[in-house]
Amino acid sequence: MTAPDSDAALLAQLAAGDQQALRQVLHAHGQAIFAYALRRLGSPEEAQDVVNDTLLALWRQAVRAQAQASSLRAWLLGIARHKIVDVLRTRGQAWREVADEDGTLLANAADPDPSPLERLCLECDEARLAAALDQLPEVQREALYLFTYEGLSLAEIASIQQTPLATAGTRVHQARQRLRRHLSATGQALR
């Protein structure tokens, strides 16, 4: 993830029409957008389309993003979420989490540095964790993903999910509590 200062500089360069800045945004945030879209769509091709559409939206709205974005990654994931919903709508589907039991979908989307969620997966049985995550309501699972895997703040999650800050915090808290209960019931503690 890039630092907020470099994000602000990138946004300023984008607002000035610098195409190299768009390449830097792709390098810094493209993998996160791709992983987020792939997890929900299940199609690498559609996930790549979401990345492209998100970056195109950033290019067109760089001035607006510069004024509104507290975090470039959060702003990009918020745009990506809208693009994902559009893809699902064209399929005649509603927002849902795509199951990835064997890990093949996200194997191509993994960041080189292990995230807190990846470290958790290394510490506990992945099948039990997957089962516990499947028990969560979609909005809680998404909030937990954004908080844990993407490292976004509750305010950023609230902005992406278009919900009050307290609701975003409640979703993350309840998701953790449910995971903890499920994993302790199956003999694996959550730290």
Short mmCIF file of N, CA, C and O in Angstrom, two decimals, residues 22-145:
data_model
loop_
_atom_site.label_atom_id
_atom_site.label_comp_id
_atom_site.label_asym_id
_atom_site.label_seq_id
_atom_site.Cartn_x
_atom_site.Cartn_y
_atom_site.Cartn_z
N LEU A 22 -1.02 7.40 -13.46
CA LEU A 22 -2.02 6.33 -13.56
C LEU A 22 -1.33 4.96 -13.52
O LEU A 22 -1.82 4.03 -12.88
N ARG A 23 -0.19 4.85 -14.18
CA ARG A 23 0.58 3.60 -14.12
C ARG A 23 1.04 3.31 -12.69
O ARG A 23 1.05 2.17 -12.24
N GLN A 24 1.43 4.36 -11.98
CA GLN A 24 1.86 4.19 -10.58
C GLN A 24 0.70 3.75 -9.70
O GLN A 24 0.87 2.93 -8.80
N VAL A 25 -0.48 4.29 -9.95
CA VAL A 25 -1.67 3.87 -9.20
C VAL A 25 -1.95 2.40 -9.48
O VAL A 25 -2.23 1.63 -8.56
N LEU A 26 -1.86 2.01 -10.74
CA LEU A 26 -2.07 0.60 -11.09
C LEU A 26 -1.07 -0.29 -10.36
O LEU A 26 -1.44 -1.32 -9.79
N HIS A 27 0.18 0.13 -10.35
CA HIS A 27 1.21 -0.66 -9.67
C HIS A 27 0.96 -0.73 -8.16
O HIS A 27 1.12 -1.79 -7.55
N ALA A 28 0.53 0.36 -7.56
CA ALA A 28 0.33 0.41 -6.11
C ALA A 28 -0.98 -0.22 -5.65
O ALA A 28 -1.03 -0.81 -4.57
N HIS A 29 -2.03 -0.11 -6.46
CA HIS A 29 -3.36 -0.51 -5.99
C HIS A 29 -4.07 -1.52 -6.89
O HIS A 29 -5.13 -2.03 -6.51
N GLY A 30 -3.54 -1.79 -8.04
CA GLY A 30 -4.21 -2.68 -8.99
C GLY A 30 -4.44 -4.07 -8.45
O GLY A 30 -5.51 -4.66 -8.65
N GLN A 31 -3.45 -4.63 -7.75
CA GLN A 31 -3.59 -5.98 -7.21
C GLN A 31 -4.71 -6.06 -6.17
O GLN A 31 -5.47 -7.02 -6.13
N ALA A 32 -4.82 -5.03 -5.34
CA ALA A 32 -5.88 -5.02 -4.33
C ALA A 32 -7.26 -4.94 -4.97
O ALA A 32 -8.19 -5.63 -4.55
N ILE A 33 -7.39 -4.12 -6.01
CA ILE A 33 -8.67 -4.02 -6.71
C ILE A 33 -9.01 -5.35 -7.38
O ILE A 33 -10.14 -5.84 -7.29
N PHE A 34 -8.01 -5.95 -8.01
CA PHE A 34 -8.22 -7.23 -8.69
C PHE A 34 -8.66 -8.31 -7.71
O PHE A 34 -9.63 -9.03 -7.96
N ALA A 35 -7.97 -8.42 -6.58
CA ALA A 35 -8.31 -9.44 -5.58
C ALA A 35 -9.72 -9.22 -5.04
O ALA A 35 -10.48 -10.18 -4.86
N TYR A 36 -10.06 -7.98 -4.78
CA TYR A 36 -11.39 -7.64 -4.27
C TYR A 36 -12.46 -8.04 -5.28
O TYR A 36 -13.47 -8.67 -4.91
N ALA A 37 -12.26 -7.70 -6.55
CA ALA A 37 -13.24 -8.03 -7.59
C ALA A 37 -13.29 -9.54 -7.85
O ALA A 37 -14.37 -10.11 -8.01
N LEU A 38 -12.14 -10.19 -7.88
CA LEU A 38 -12.10 -11.62 -8.13
C LEU A 38 -12.83 -12.40 -7.05
O LEU A 38 -13.56 -13.35 -7.33
N ARG A 39 -12.67 -11.97 -5.83
CA ARG A 39 -13.33 -12.65 -4.71
C ARG A 39 -14.84 -12.61 -4.85
O ARG A 39 -15.53 -13.55 -4.47
N ARG A 40 -15.36 -11.54 -5.42
CA ARG A 40 -16.80 -11.40 -5.53
C ARG A 40 -17.37 -11.91 -6.85
O ARG A 40 -18.50 -12.36 -6.91
N LEU A 41 -16.57 -11.84 -7.91
CA LEU A 41 -17.07 -12.22 -9.23
C LEU A 41 -16.69 -13.63 -9.64
O LEU A 41 -17.41 -14.26 -10.41
N GLY A 42 -15.55 -14.10 -9.17
CA GLY A 42 -15.11 -15.45 -9.51
C GLY A 42 -14.53 -15.58 -10.90
O GLY A 42 -14.18 -16.68 -11.32
N SER A 43 -14.40 -14.50 -11.62
CA SER A 43 -13.89 -14.53 -12.98
C SER A 43 -12.70 -13.59 -13.11
O SER A 43 -12.86 -12.37 -12.93
N PRO A 44 -11.52 -14.12 -13.42
CA PRO A 44 -10.35 -13.24 -13.60
C PRO A 44 -10.57 -12.21 -14.70
O PRO A 44 -10.11 -11.06 -14.56
N GLU A 45 -11.26 -12.59 -15.76
CA GLU A 45 -11.51 -11.64 -16.85
C GLU A 45 -12.38 -10.48 -16.39
O GLU A 45 -12.11 -9.32 -16.68
N GLU A 46 -13.47 -10.81 -15.68
CA GLU A 46 -14.35 -9.76 -15.18
C GLU A 46 -13.65 -8.92 -14.11
O GLU A 46 -13.84 -7.70 -14.04
N ALA A 47 -12.83 -9.56 -13.29
CA ALA A 47 -12.08 -8.82 -12.27
C ALA A 47 -11.13 -7.83 -12.94
O ALA A 47 -10.99 -6.69 -12.49
N GLN A 48 -10.47 -8.25 -14.01
CA GLN A 48 -9.57 -7.34 -14.73
C GLN A 48 -10.35 -6.20 -15.36
O GLN A 48 -9.88 -5.06 -15.37
N ASP A 49 -11.55 -6.49 -15.86
CA ASP A 49 -12.40 -5.43 -16.39
C ASP A 49 -12.75 -4.41 -15.30
O ASP A 49 -12.78 -3.20 -15.55
N VAL A 50 -13.01 -4.90 -14.09
CA VAL A 50 -13.31 -4.00 -12.97
C VAL A 50 -12.10 -3.12 -12.67
O VAL A 50 -12.23 -1.92 -12.44
N VAL A 51 -10.90 -3.70 -12.69
CA VAL A 51 -9.68 -2.90 -12.48
C VAL A 51 -9.60 -1.81 -13.54
O VAL A 51 -9.38 -0.63 -13.22
N ASN A 52 -9.77 -2.20 -14.79
CA ASN A 52 -9.68 -1.23 -15.89
C ASN A 52 -10.73 -0.13 -15.76
O ASN A 52 -10.42 1.05 -15.91
N ASP A 53 -11.98 -0.53 -15.48
CA ASP A 53 -13.06 0.45 -15.34
C ASP A 53 -12.83 1.38 -14.15
O ASP A 53 -13.14 2.57 -14.21
N THR A 54 -12.28 0.83 -13.07
CA THR A 54 -11.99 1.62 -11.87
C THR A 54 -10.91 2.66 -12.16
O THR A 54 -11.03 3.83 -11.78
N LEU A 55 -9.86 2.23 -12.85
CA LEU A 55 -8.79 3.17 -13.19
C LEU A 55 -9.27 4.22 -14.19
O LEU A 55 -8.86 5.39 -14.10
N LEU A 56 -10.13 3.82 -15.11
CA LEU A 56 -10.70 4.80 -16.04
C LEU A 56 -11.54 5.83 -15.29
O LEU A 56 -11.46 7.03 -15.57
N ALA A 57 -12.32 5.36 -14.31
CA ALA A 57 -13.11 6.28 -13.49
C ALA A 57 -12.20 7.23 -12.72
O ALA A 57 -12.48 8.43 -12.61
N LEU A 58 -11.10 6.70 -12.21
CA LEU A 58 -10.14 7.56 -11.50
C LEU A 58 -9.58 8.61 -12.44
O LEU A 58 -9.48 9.79 -12.08
N TRP A 59 -9.20 8.20 -13.64
CA TRP A 59 -8.64 9.13 -14.61
C TRP A 59 -9.64 10.26 -14.91
O TRP A 59 -9.28 11.42 -14.95
N ARG A 60 -10.90 9.86 -15.09
CA ARG A 60 -11.93 10.86 -15.42
C ARG A 60 -12.31 11.73 -14.23
O ARG A 60 -12.76 12.86 -14.41
N GLN A 61 -12.17 11.19 -13.02
CA GLN A 61 -12.63 11.89 -11.83
C GLN A 61 -11.49 12.26 -10.89
O GLN A 61 -11.70 12.40 -9.69
N ALA A 62 -10.30 12.43 -11.41
CA ALA A 62 -9.13 12.66 -10.56
C ALA A 62 -9.28 13.91 -9.69
O ALA A 62 -8.91 13.91 -8.52
N VAL A 63 -9.86 14.95 -10.25
CA VAL A 63 -10.03 16.19 -9.47
C VAL A 63 -11.00 15.94 -8.32
O VAL A 63 -10.74 16.35 -7.18
N ARG A 64 -12.10 15.24 -8.61
CA ARG A 64 -13.09 14.91 -7.56
C ARG A 64 -12.47 14.00 -6.51
O ARG A 64 -12.66 14.18 -5.31
N ALA A 65 -11.72 13.00 -6.96
CA ALA A 65 -11.07 12.08 -6.02
C ALA A 65 -10.08 12.83 -5.13
O ALA A 65 -9.97 12.55 -3.94
N GLN A 66 -9.39 13.77 -5.73
CA GLN A 66 -8.42 14.55 -4.97
C GLN A 66 -9.10 15.31 -3.84
O GLN A 66 -8.58 15.39 -2.73
N ALA A 67 -10.29 15.81 -4.09
CA ALA A 67 -11.01 16.59 -3.08
C ALA A 67 -11.70 15.70 -2.05
O ALA A 67 -11.85 16.08 -0.89
N GLN A 68 -12.12 14.49 -2.46
CA GLN A 68 -12.95 13.66 -1.58
C GLN A 68 -12.23 12.54 -0.89
O GLN A 68 -12.67 12.08 0.16
N ALA A 69 -11.17 12.02 -1.46
CA ALA A 69 -10.57 10.78 -0.97
C ALA A 69 -9.70 11.01 0.26
O ALA A 69 -8.76 11.77 0.22
N SER A 70 -10.07 10.34 1.34
CA SER A 70 -9.20 10.34 2.51
C SER A 70 -8.08 9.33 2.30
O SER A 70 -6.99 9.48 2.81
N SER A 71 -8.37 8.30 1.53
CA SER A 71 -7.42 7.26 1.18
C SER A 71 -7.69 6.87 -0.26
O SER A 71 -8.82 6.56 -0.62
N LEU A 72 -6.64 6.88 -1.07
CA LEU A 72 -6.82 6.52 -2.48
C LEU A 72 -7.30 5.09 -2.62
O LEU A 72 -8.20 4.80 -3.40
N ARG A 73 -6.74 4.17 -1.83
CA ARG A 73 -7.15 2.77 -1.93
C ARG A 73 -8.63 2.62 -1.57
O ARG A 73 -9.37 1.92 -2.24
N ALA A 74 -9.06 3.28 -0.53
CA ALA A 74 -10.47 3.20 -0.14
C ALA A 74 -11.36 3.78 -1.23
O ALA A 74 -12.41 3.21 -1.54
N TRP A 75 -10.96 4.89 -1.83
CA TRP A 75 -11.74 5.49 -2.90
C TRP A 75 -11.82 4.53 -4.07
O TRP A 75 -12.89 4.31 -4.64
N LEU A 76 -10.69 3.92 -4.44
CA LEU A 76 -10.66 2.98 -5.56
C LEU A 76 -11.53 1.74 -5.28
O LEU A 76 -12.26 1.28 -6.16
N LEU A 77 -11.46 1.21 -4.07
CA LEU A 77 -12.28 0.05 -3.73
C LEU A 77 -13.77 0.40 -3.71
O LEU A 77 -14.61 -0.43 -4.05
N GLY A 78 -14.08 1.62 -3.34
CA GLY A 78 -15.47 2.07 -3.39
C GLY A 78 -15.97 2.12 -4.83
O GLY A 78 -17.09 1.67 -5.13
N ILE A 79 -15.16 2.64 -5.73
CA ILE A 79 -15.52 2.65 -7.15
C ILE A 79 -15.62 1.22 -7.68
O ILE A 79 -16.55 0.87 -8.40
N ALA A 80 -14.65 0.38 -7.29
CA ALA A 80 -14.65 -1.02 -7.73
C ALA A 80 -15.92 -1.72 -7.28
O ALA A 80 -16.50 -2.52 -8.02
N ARG A 81 -16.37 -1.43 -6.07
CA ARG A 81 -17.60 -2.06 -5.57
C ARG A 81 -18.79 -1.72 -6.47
O ARG A 81 -19.61 -2.58 -6.79
N HIS A 82 -18.87 -0.46 -6.89
CA HIS A 82 -19.95 -0.07 -7.81
C HIS A 82 -19.82 -0.81 -9.14
O HIS A 82 -20.83 -1.23 -9.71
N LYS A 83 -18.62 -0.97 -9.63
CA LYS A 83 -18.39 -1.68 -10.90
C LYS A 83 -18.76 -3.16 -10.76
O LYS A 83 -19.34 -3.75 -11.67
N ILE A 84 -18.44 -3.74 -9.60
CA ILE A 84 -18.79 -5.14 -9.34
C ILE A 84 -20.31 -5.31 -9.32
O ILE A 84 -20.86 -6.26 -9.91
N VAL A 85 -20.99 -4.40 -8.66
CA VAL A 85 -22.46 -4.45 -8.61
C VAL A 85 -23.02 -4.35 -10.02
O VAL A 85 -23.98 -5.05 -10.37
N ASP A 86 -22.43 -3.50 -10.88
CA ASP A 86 -22.88 -3.38 -12.26
C ASP A 86 -22.72 -4.71 -13.00
O ASP A 86 -23.62 -5.12 -13.74
N VAL A 87 -21.57 -5.38 -12.81
CA VAL A 87 -21.35 -6.68 -13.46
C VAL A 87 -22.38 -7.69 -12.97
O VAL A 87 -22.97 -8.42 -13.77
N LEU A 88 -22.60 -7.72 -11.67
CA LEU A 88 -23.57 -8.66 -11.11
C LEU A 88 -24.97 -8.38 -11.63
O LEU A 88 -25.74 -9.29 -11.92
N ARG A 89 -25.29 -7.11 -11.75
CA ARG A 89 -26.62 -6.72 -12.25
C ARG A 89 -26.81 -7.22 -13.69
O ARG A 89 -27.88 -7.70 -14.05
N THR A 90 -25.76 -7.11 -14.51
CA THR A 90 -25.88 -7.59 -15.89
C THR A 90 -26.03 -9.11 -15.93
O THR A 90 -26.62 -9.64 -16.87
N ARG A 91 -25.52 -9.79 -14.93
CA ARG A 91 -25.68 -11.24 -14.83
C ARG A 91 -27.04 -11.63 -14.25
O ARG A 91 -27.39 -12.80 -14.22
N GLY A 92 -27.75 -10.63 -13.71
CA GLY A 92 -29.01 -10.93 -13.05
C GLY A 92 -28.81 -11.44 -11.65
O GLY A 92 -29.66 -12.15 -11.10
N GLN A 93 -27.69 -11.11 -11.05
CA GLN A 93 -27.37 -11.57 -9.70
C GLN A 93 -27.31 -10.40 -8.74
O GLN A 93 -27.12 -9.26 -9.14
N ALA A 94 -27.41 -10.73 -7.47
CA ALA A 94 -27.22 -9.75 -6.41
C ALA A 94 -25.81 -9.89 -5.86
O ALA A 94 -25.09 -10.84 -6.17
N TRP A 95 -25.41 -8.93 -5.05
CA TRP A 95 -24.09 -8.96 -4.41
C TRP A 95 -23.95 -10.23 -3.60
O TRP A 95 -24.83 -10.61 -2.85
N ARG A 96 -22.85 -10.95 -3.80
CA ARG A 96 -22.59 -12.15 -3.03
C ARG A 96 -21.10 -12.41 -3.01
O ARG A 96 -20.36 -11.91 -3.83
N GLU A 97 -20.70 -13.22 -2.09
CA GLU A 97 -19.30 -13.64 -1.98
C GLU A 97 -19.14 -14.93 -2.76
O GLU A 97 -19.93 -15.86 -2.62
N VAL A 98 -18.13 -15.01 -3.59
CA VAL A 98 -17.87 -16.23 -4.35
C VAL A 98 -17.02 -17.16 -3.50
O VAL A 98 -16.01 -16.76 -2.93
N ALA A 99 -17.45 -18.41 -3.39
CA ALA A 99 -16.69 -19.40 -2.63
C ALA A 99 -15.40 -19.72 -3.36
O ALA A 99 -15.36 -19.76 -4.59
N ASP A 100 -14.35 -19.94 -2.61
CA ASP A 100 -13.05 -20.26 -3.19
C ASP A 100 -12.40 -21.32 -2.31
O ASP A 100 -11.34 -21.14 -1.74
N GLU A 101 -13.09 -22.49 -2.22
CA GLU A 101 -12.66 -23.52 -1.29
C GLU A 101 -11.24 -24.01 -1.55
O GLU A 101 -10.48 -24.26 -0.63
N ASP A 102 -10.88 -24.14 -2.81
CA ASP A 102 -9.56 -24.70 -3.10
C ASP A 102 -8.48 -23.63 -3.25
O ASP A 102 -7.31 -23.94 -3.47
N GLY A 103 -8.85 -22.36 -3.15
CA GLY A 103 -7.87 -21.29 -3.20
C GLY A 103 -7.38 -20.94 -4.59
O GLY A 103 -6.48 -20.12 -4.73
N THR A 104 -7.97 -21.51 -5.63
CA THR A 104 -7.47 -21.24 -6.98
C THR A 104 -7.75 -19.83 -7.44
O THR A 104 -6.94 -19.25 -8.16
N LEU A 105 -8.89 -19.26 -7.06
CA LEU A 105 -9.20 -17.91 -7.51
C LEU A 105 -8.23 -16.89 -6.94
O LEU A 105 -7.71 -16.05 -7.66
N LEU A 106 -8.01 -16.96 -5.64
CA LEU A 106 -7.18 -15.94 -5.02
C LEU A 106 -5.69 -16.24 -5.10
O LEU A 106 -4.88 -15.40 -4.78
N ALA A 107 -5.32 -17.42 -5.56
CA ALA A 107 -3.89 -17.73 -5.70
C ALA A 107 -3.21 -16.76 -6.64
O ALA A 107 -2.07 -16.35 -6.41
N ASN A 108 -3.92 -16.33 -7.67
CA ASN A 108 -3.36 -15.39 -8.63
C ASN A 108 -3.43 -13.96 -8.14
O ASN A 108 -2.82 -13.08 -8.72
N ALA A 109 -4.20 -13.71 -7.09
CA ALA A 109 -4.42 -12.35 -6.64
C ALA A 109 -3.71 -12.02 -5.35
O ALA A 109 -3.89 -10.93 -4.83
N ALA A 110 -2.93 -12.91 -4.82
CA ALA A 110 -2.31 -12.69 -3.51
C ALA A 110 -1.24 -11.62 -3.58
O ALA A 110 -0.45 -11.56 -4.51
N ASP A 111 -1.23 -10.72 -2.60
CA ASP A 111 -0.16 -9.75 -2.47
C ASP A 111 1.09 -10.46 -2.00
O ASP A 111 1.02 -11.47 -1.30
N PRO A 112 2.28 -9.93 -2.34
CA PRO A 112 3.50 -10.60 -1.91
C PRO A 112 3.70 -10.57 -0.39
O PRO A 112 4.30 -11.48 0.17
N ASP A 113 3.20 -9.54 0.29
CA ASP A 113 3.33 -9.46 1.74
C ASP A 113 2.10 -10.07 2.38
O ASP A 113 0.97 -9.74 2.01
N PRO A 114 2.29 -10.95 3.35
CA PRO A 114 1.11 -11.55 3.98
C PRO A 114 0.31 -10.52 4.77
O PRO A 114 0.87 -9.72 5.51
N SER A 115 -0.98 -10.54 4.57
CA SER A 115 -1.87 -9.64 5.30
C SER A 115 -2.21 -10.29 6.64
O SER A 115 -1.93 -11.47 6.85
N PRO A 116 -2.87 -9.54 7.53
CA PRO A 116 -3.31 -10.16 8.78
C PRO A 116 -4.20 -11.38 8.55
O PRO A 116 -4.09 -12.37 9.25
N LEU A 117 -5.08 -11.31 7.54
CA LEU A 117 -5.96 -12.45 7.26
C LEU A 117 -5.14 -13.64 6.77
O LEU A 117 -5.39 -14.77 7.16
N GLU A 118 -4.15 -13.38 5.93
CA GLU A 118 -3.30 -14.47 5.45
C GLU A 118 -2.51 -15.09 6.60
O GLU A 118 -2.35 -16.31 6.66
N ARG A 119 -2.02 -14.25 7.51
CA ARG A 119 -1.31 -14.79 8.68
C ARG A 119 -2.24 -15.64 9.53
O ARG A 119 -1.85 -16.69 10.04
N LEU A 120 -3.50 -15.20 9.66
CA LEU A 120 -4.49 -15.98 10.40
C LEU A 120 -4.70 -17.33 9.72
O LEU A 120 -4.77 -18.36 10.38
N CYS A 121 -4.78 -17.33 8.40
CA CYS A 121 -4.97 -18.58 7.66
C CYS A 121 -3.80 -19.53 7.88
O CYS A 121 -3.98 -20.74 7.92
N LEU A 122 -2.61 -18.98 8.01
CA LEU A 122 -1.45 -19.82 8.25
C LEU A 122 -1.48 -20.43 9.65
O LEU A 122 -0.95 -21.52 9.88
N GLU A 123 -2.12 -19.73 10.58
CA GLU A 123 -2.14 -20.17 11.97
C GLU A 123 -3.28 -21.15 12.28
O GLU A 123 -3.25 -21.83 13.28
N CYS A 124 -4.30 -21.18 11.49
CA CYS A 124 -5.42 -22.06 11.79
C CYS A 124 -5.80 -22.87 10.56
O CYS A 124 -5.36 -22.59 9.45
N ASP A 125 -6.60 -23.83 10.75
CA ASP A 125 -7.05 -24.69 9.68
C ASP A 125 -7.89 -23.88 8.69
O ASP A 125 -8.92 -23.33 9.05
N GLU A 126 -7.44 -23.81 7.45
CA GLU A 126 -8.11 -22.98 6.45
C GLU A 126 -9.54 -23.43 6.19
O GLU A 126 -10.41 -22.60 5.92
N ALA A 127 -9.79 -24.70 6.24
CA ALA A 127 -11.15 -25.18 6.00
C ALA A 127 -12.10 -24.69 7.08
O ALA A 127 -13.23 -24.28 6.79
N ARG A 128 -11.64 -24.71 8.33
CA ARG A 128 -12.50 -24.21 9.42
C ARG A 128 -12.71 -22.72 9.30
O ARG A 128 -13.81 -22.22 9.56
N LEU A 129 -11.66 -22.00 8.93
CA LEU A 129 -11.80 -20.56 8.75
C LEU A 129 -12.78 -20.25 7.61
O LEU A 129 -13.65 -19.40 7.74
N ALA A 130 -12.65 -20.98 6.51
CA ALA A 130 -13.56 -20.77 5.38
C ALA A 130 -15.00 -21.06 5.79
O ALA A 130 -15.92 -20.32 5.43
N ALA A 131 -15.19 -22.12 6.55
CA ALA A 131 -16.54 -22.46 7.02
C ALA A 131 -17.07 -21.36 7.94
O ALA A 131 -18.25 -20.99 7.86
N ALA A 132 -16.21 -20.85 8.80
CA ALA A 132 -16.63 -19.77 9.71
C ALA A 132 -16.96 -18.50 8.92
O ALA A 132 -17.95 -17.83 9.21
N LEU A 133 -16.15 -18.18 7.93
CA LEU A 133 -16.42 -16.99 7.11
C LEU A 133 -17.72 -17.15 6.33
O LEU A 133 -18.46 -16.18 6.16
N ASP A 134 -18.01 -18.36 5.88
CA ASP A 134 -19.25 -18.61 5.14
C ASP A 134 -20.48 -18.38 6.01
O ASP A 134 -21.57 -18.13 5.49
N GLN A 135 -20.32 -18.50 7.33
CA GLN A 135 -21.45 -18.31 8.24
C GLN A 135 -21.79 -16.83 8.45
O GLN A 135 -22.86 -16.50 8.96
N LEU A 136 -20.89 -15.94 8.03
CA LEU A 136 -21.12 -14.51 8.24
C LEU A 136 -22.07 -13.94 7.20
O LEU A 136 -22.03 -14.35 6.04
N PRO A 137 -22.90 -12.99 7.60
CA PRO A 137 -23.70 -12.27 6.59
C PRO A 137 -22.74 -11.55 5.63
O PRO A 137 -21.64 -11.15 6.02
N GLU A 138 -23.16 -11.38 4.40
CA GLU A 138 -22.29 -10.81 3.37
C GLU A 138 -21.71 -9.46 3.75
O GLU A 138 -20.53 -9.20 3.52
N VAL A 139 -22.52 -8.57 4.33
CA VAL A 139 -22.02 -7.24 4.67
C VAL A 139 -20.96 -7.31 5.76
O VAL A 139 -20.02 -6.52 5.77
N GLN A 140 -21.10 -8.23 6.71
CA GLN A 140 -20.09 -8.41 7.74
C GLN A 140 -18.81 -9.01 7.15
O GLN A 140 -17.71 -8.59 7.49
N ARG A 141 -18.97 -9.97 6.26
CA ARG A 141 -17.82 -10.61 5.63
C ARG A 141 -17.04 -9.57 4.81
O ARG A 141 -15.82 -9.51 4.85
N GLU A 142 -17.77 -8.73 4.09
CA GLU A 142 -17.12 -7.69 3.30
C GLU A 142 -16.40 -6.69 4.21
O GLU A 142 -15.26 -6.31 3.94
N ALA A 143 -17.05 -6.25 5.27
CA ALA A 143 -16.44 -5.29 6.19
C ALA A 143 -15.17 -5.88 6.82
O ALA A 143 -14.14 -5.21 6.92
N LEU A 144 -15.25 -7.14 7.22
CA LEU A 144 -14.08 -7.80 7.81
C LEU A 144 -12.96 -7.92 6.79
O LEU A 144 -11.79 -7.69 7.11
N TYR A 145 -13.29 -8.27 5.55
CA TYR A 145 -12.29 -8.36 4.48
C TYR A 145 -11.60 -7.02 4.29
O TYR A 145 -10.37 -6.94 4.24
#
